mmCIF file of C-alpha atoms and ligand atoms in Angstrom:
data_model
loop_
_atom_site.group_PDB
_atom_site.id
_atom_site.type_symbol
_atom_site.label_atom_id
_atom_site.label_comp_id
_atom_site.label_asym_id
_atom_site.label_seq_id
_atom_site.Cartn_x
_atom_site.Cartn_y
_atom_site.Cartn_z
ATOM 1 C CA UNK A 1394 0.000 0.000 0.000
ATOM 2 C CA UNK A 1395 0.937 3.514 -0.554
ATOM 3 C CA UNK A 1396 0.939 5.234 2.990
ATOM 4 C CA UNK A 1397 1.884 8.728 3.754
ATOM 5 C CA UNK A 1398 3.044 9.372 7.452
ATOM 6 C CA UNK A 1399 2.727 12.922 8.835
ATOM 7 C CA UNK A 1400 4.546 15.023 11.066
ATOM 8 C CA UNK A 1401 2.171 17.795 12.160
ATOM 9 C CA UNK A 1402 4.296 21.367 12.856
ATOM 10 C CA UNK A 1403 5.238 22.498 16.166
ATOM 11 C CA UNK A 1404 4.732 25.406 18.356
ATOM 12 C CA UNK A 1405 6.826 23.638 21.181
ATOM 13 C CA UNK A 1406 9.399 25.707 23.253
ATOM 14 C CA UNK A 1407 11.872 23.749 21.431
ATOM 15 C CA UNK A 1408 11.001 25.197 18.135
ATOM 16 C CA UNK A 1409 10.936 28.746 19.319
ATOM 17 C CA UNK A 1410 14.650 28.434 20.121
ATOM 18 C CA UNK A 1411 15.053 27.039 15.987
ATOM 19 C CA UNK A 1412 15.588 23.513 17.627
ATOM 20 C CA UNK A 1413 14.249 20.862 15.130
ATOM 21 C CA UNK A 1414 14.888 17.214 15.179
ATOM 22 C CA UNK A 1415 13.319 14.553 13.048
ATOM 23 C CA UNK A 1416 10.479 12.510 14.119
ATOM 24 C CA UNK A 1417 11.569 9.421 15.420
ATOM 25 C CA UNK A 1418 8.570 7.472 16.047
ATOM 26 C CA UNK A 1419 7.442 8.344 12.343
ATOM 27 C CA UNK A 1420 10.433 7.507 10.778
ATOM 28 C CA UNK A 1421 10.466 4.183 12.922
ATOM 29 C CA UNK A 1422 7.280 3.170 11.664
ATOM 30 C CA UNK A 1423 8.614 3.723 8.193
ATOM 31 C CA UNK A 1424 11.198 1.705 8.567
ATOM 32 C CA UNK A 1425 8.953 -1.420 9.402
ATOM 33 C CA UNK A 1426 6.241 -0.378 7.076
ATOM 34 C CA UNK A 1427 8.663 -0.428 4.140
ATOM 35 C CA UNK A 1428 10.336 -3.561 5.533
ATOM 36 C CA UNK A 1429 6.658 -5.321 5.463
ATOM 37 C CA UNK A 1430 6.604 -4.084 1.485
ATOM 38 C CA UNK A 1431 4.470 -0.962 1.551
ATOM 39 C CA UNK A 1432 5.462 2.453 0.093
ATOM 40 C CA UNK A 1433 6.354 5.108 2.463
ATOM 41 C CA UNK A 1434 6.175 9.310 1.972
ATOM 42 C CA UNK A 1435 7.098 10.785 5.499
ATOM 43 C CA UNK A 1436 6.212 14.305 5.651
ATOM 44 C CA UNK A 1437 7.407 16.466 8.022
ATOM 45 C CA UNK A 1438 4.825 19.892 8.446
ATOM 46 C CA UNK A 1439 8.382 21.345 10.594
ATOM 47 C CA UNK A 1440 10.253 21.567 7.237
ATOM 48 C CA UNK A 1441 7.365 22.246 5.100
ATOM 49 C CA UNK A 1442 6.747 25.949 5.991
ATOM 50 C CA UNK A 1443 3.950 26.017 3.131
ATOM 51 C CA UNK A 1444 2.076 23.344 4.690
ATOM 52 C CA UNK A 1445 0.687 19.622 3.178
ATOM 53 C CA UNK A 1446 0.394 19.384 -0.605
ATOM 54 C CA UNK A 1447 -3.242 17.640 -0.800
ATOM 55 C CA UNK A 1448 -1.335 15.584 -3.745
ATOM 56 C CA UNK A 1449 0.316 13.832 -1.401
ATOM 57 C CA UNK A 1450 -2.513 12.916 0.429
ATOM 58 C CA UNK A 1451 -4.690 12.054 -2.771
ATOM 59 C CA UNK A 1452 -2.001 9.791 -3.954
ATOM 60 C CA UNK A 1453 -2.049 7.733 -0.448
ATOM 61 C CA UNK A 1454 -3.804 4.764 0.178
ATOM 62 C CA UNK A 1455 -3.990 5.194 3.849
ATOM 63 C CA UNK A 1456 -2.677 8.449 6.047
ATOM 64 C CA UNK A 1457 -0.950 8.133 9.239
ATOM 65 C CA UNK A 1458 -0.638 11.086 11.659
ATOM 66 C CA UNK A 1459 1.463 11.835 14.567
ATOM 67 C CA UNK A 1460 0.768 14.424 17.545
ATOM 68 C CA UNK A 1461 1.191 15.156 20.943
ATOM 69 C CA UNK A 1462 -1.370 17.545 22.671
ATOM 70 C CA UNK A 1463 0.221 21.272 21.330
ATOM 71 C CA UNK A 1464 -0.378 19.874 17.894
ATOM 72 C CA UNK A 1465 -3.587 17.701 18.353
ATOM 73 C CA UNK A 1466 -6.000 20.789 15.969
ATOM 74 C CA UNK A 1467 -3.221 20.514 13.319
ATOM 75 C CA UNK A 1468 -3.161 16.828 13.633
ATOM 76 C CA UNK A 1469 -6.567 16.757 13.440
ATOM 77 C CA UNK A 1470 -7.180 19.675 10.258
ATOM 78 C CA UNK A 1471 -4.757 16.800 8.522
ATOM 79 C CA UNK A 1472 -7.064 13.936 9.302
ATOM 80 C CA UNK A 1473 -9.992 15.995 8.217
ATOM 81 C CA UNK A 1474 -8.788 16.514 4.918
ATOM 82 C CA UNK A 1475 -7.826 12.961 4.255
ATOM 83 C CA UNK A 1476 -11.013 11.859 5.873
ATOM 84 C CA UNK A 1477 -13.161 14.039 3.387
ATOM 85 C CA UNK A 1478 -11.971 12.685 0.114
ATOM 86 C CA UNK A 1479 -11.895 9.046 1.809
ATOM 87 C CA UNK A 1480 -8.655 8.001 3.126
ATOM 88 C CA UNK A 1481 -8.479 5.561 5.971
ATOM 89 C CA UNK A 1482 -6.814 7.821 8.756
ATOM 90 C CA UNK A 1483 -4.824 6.386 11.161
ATOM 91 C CA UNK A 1484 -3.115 8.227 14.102
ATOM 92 C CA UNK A 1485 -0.764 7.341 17.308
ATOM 93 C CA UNK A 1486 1.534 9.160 19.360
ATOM 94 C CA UNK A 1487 0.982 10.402 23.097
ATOM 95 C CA UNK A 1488 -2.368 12.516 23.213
ATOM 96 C CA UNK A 1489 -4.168 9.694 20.509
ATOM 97 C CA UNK A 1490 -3.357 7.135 22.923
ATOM 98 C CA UNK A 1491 -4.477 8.334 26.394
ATOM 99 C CA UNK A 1492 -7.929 10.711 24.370
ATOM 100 C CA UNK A 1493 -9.232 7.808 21.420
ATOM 101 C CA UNK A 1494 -12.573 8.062 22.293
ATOM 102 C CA UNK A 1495 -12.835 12.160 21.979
ATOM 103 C CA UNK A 1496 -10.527 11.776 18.873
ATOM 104 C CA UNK A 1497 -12.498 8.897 16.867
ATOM 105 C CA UNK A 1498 -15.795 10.610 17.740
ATOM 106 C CA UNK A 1499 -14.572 13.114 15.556
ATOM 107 C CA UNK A 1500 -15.275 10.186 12.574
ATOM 108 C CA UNK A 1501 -12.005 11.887 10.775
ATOM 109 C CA UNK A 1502 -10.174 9.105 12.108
ATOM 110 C CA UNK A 1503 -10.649 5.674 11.633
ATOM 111 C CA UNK A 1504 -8.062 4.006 13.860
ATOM 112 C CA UNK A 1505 -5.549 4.974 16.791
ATOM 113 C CA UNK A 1506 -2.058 2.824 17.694
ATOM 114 C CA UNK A 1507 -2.124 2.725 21.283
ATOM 115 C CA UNK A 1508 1.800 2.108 21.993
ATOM 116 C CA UNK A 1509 4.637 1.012 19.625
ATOM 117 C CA UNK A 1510 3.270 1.765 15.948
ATOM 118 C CA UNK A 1511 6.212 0.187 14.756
ATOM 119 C CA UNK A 1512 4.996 -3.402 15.643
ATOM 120 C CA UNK A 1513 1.128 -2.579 15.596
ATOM 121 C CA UNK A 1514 1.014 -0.493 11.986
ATOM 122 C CA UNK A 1515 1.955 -3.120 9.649
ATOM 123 C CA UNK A 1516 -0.209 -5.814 11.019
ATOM 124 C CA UNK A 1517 -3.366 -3.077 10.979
ATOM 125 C CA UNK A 1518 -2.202 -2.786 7.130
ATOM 126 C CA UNK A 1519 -2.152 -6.357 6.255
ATOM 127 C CA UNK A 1520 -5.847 -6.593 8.467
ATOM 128 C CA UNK A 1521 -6.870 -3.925 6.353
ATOM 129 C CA UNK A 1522 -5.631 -5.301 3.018
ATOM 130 C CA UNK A 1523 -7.356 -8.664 3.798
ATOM 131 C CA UNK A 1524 -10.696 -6.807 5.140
ATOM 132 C CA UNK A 1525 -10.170 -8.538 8.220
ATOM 133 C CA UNK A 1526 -12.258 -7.396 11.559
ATOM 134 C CA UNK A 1527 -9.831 -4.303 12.930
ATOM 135 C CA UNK A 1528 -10.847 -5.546 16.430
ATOM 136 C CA UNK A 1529 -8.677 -8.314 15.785
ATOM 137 C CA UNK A 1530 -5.466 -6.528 15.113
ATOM 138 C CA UNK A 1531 -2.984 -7.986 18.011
ATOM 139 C CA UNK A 1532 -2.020 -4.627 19.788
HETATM 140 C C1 LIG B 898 12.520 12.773 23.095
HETATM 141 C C2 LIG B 898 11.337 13.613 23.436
HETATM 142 C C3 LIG B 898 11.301 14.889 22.884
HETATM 143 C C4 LIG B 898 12.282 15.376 21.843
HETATM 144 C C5 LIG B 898 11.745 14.927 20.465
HETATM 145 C C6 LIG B 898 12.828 14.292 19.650
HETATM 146 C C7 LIG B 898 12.287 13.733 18.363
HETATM 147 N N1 LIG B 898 13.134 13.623 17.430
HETATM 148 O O1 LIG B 898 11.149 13.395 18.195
HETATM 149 C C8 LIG B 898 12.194 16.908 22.032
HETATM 150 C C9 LIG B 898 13.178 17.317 23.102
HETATM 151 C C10 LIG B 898 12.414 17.761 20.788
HETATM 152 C C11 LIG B 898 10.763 17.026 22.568
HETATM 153 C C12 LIG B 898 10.010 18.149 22.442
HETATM 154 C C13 LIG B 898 8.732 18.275 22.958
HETATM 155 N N2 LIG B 898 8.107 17.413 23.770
HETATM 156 CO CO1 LIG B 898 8.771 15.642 24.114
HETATM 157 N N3 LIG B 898 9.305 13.942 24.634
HETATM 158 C C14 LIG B 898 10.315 13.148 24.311
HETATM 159 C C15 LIG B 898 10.208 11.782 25.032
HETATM 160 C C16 LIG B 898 11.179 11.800 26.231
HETATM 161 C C17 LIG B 898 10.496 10.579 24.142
HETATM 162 C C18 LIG B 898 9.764 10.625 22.788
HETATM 163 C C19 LIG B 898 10.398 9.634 21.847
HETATM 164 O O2 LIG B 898 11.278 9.967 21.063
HETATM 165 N N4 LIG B 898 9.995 8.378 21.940
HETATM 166 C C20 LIG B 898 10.556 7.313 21.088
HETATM 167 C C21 LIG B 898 9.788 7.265 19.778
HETATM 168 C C22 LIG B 898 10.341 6.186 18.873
HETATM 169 O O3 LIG B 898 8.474 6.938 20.158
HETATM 170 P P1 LIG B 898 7.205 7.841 19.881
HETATM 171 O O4 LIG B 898 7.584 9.169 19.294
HETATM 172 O O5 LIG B 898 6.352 7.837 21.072
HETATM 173 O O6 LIG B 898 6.486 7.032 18.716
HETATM 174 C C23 LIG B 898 6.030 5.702 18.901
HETATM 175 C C24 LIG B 898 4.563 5.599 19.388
HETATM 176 O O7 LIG B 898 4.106 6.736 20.101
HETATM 177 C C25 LIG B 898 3.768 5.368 18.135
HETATM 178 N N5 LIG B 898 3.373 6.495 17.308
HETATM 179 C C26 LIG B 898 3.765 7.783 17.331
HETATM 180 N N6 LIG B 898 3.222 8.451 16.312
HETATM 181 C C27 LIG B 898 2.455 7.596 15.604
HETATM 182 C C28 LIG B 898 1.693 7.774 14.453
HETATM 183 C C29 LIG B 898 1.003 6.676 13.924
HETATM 184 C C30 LIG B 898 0.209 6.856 12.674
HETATM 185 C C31 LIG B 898 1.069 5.408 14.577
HETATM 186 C C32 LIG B 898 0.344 4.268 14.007
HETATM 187 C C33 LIG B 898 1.808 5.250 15.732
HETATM 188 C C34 LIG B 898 2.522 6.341 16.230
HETATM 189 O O8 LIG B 898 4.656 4.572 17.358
HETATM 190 C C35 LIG B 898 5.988 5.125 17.502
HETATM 191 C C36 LIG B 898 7.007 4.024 17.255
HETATM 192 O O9 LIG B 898 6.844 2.941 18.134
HETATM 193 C C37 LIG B 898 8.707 11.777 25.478
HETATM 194 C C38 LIG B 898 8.387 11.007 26.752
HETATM 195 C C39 LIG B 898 8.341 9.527 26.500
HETATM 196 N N7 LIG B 898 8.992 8.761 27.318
HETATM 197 O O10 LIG B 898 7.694 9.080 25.520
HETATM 198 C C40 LIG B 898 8.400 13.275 25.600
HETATM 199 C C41 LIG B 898 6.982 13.799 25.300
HETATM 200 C C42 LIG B 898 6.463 13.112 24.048
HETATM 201 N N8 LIG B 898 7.188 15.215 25.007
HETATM 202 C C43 LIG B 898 6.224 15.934 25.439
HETATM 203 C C44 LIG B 898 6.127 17.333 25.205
HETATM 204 C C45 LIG B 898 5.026 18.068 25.935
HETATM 205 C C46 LIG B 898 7.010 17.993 24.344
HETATM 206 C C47 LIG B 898 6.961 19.481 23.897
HETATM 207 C C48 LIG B 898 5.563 19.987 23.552
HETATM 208 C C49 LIG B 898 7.642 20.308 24.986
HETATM 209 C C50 LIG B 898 7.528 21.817 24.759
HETATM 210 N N9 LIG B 898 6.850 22.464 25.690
HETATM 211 O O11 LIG B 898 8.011 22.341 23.781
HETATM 212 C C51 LIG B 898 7.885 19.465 22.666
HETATM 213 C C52 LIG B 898 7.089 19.190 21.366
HETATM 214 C C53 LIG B 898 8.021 18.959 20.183
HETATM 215 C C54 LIG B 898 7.284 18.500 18.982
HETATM 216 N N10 LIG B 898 7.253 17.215 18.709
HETATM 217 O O12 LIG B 898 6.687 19.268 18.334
HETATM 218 C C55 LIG B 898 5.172 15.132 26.199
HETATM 219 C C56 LIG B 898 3.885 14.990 25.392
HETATM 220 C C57 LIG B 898 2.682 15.010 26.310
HETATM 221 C C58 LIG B 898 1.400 15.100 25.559
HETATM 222 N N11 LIG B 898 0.345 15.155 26.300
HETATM 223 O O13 LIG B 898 1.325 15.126 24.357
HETATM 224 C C59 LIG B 898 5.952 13.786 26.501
HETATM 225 C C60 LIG B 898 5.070 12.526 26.529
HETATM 226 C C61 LIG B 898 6.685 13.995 27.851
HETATM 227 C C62 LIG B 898 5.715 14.141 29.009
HETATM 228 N N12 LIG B 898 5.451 13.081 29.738
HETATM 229 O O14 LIG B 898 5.217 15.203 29.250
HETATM 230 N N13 LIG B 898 10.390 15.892 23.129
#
């Protein structure tokens, strides 16, 4: 599958100072998903100053998001974009994690990776490649 993975920008204190380090976690999950045969675009919103190209998410077959709690309405404009011209939307990270329920009531996104996305994305892939039941995914 064609996934893009996304790396909402920051407004951290960390930025302000013109500190900006690549998103490890994203770039993790990468690594596996590539490993497992899909095709991977990371994008990374702190080096894109002109924001996501919707080509990039038109040309995915499934989006994966990133955030943390300062970037959870970026994170979420992203998924609600994707969600609108009907991209599976996936997100993880440490505010999806410990707030799914607010976040998937939302219905822009369609799944959340509680933990290490690494292990969990690739078998939610194959689950959703086979149209298995999501329930089943082993976490
Ligand atoms: C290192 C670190 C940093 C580094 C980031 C380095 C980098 N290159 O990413 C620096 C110092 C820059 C940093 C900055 C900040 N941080 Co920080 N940071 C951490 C720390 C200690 C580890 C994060 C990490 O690298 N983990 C290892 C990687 C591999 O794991 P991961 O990113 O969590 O990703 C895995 C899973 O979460 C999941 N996953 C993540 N994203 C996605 C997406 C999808 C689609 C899927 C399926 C899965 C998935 O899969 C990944 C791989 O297994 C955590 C605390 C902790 N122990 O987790 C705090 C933490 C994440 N930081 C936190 C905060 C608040 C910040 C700042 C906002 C601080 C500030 N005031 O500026 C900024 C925000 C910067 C930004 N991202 O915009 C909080 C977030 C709390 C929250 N409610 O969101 C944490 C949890 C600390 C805490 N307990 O308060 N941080």
């Amino acid at each position: 599958m064609n996934v893009l993975l996304v790396n909402p920008p920051s407004t951290g204190v960390f930025t302000t100072f013109g500190v900006s380090l690549p998103p490890m976690g994203l770039l993790y999950i990468a690594a596996s998903l590539e490993q497992a045969g899909h095709k991977v675009q990371v994008i990374d919103l702190q080096c894109e100053p002109s924001g996501l190209d919707p080509f990039h998410i038109k040309a995915a077959d499934v989006v994966g998001i990133t955030s943390d709690t300062t970037r959870i309405e970026k994170a979420m404009e992203i998924a609600r974009q994707a969600a609108a011209i009907g991209r599976p939307v996936v997100m993880g990270g440490p505010h999806p994690q410990f707030m799914a329920e607010e976040i998937l009531r939302t219905g822009h996104v369609h799944c959340i990776v509680k933990g290490e996305g690494d292990l969990t994305f690739p078998r939610l892939l194959q689950s959703l490649e086979r149209r298995e039941d999501l329930a089943e995914v082993e976490a």
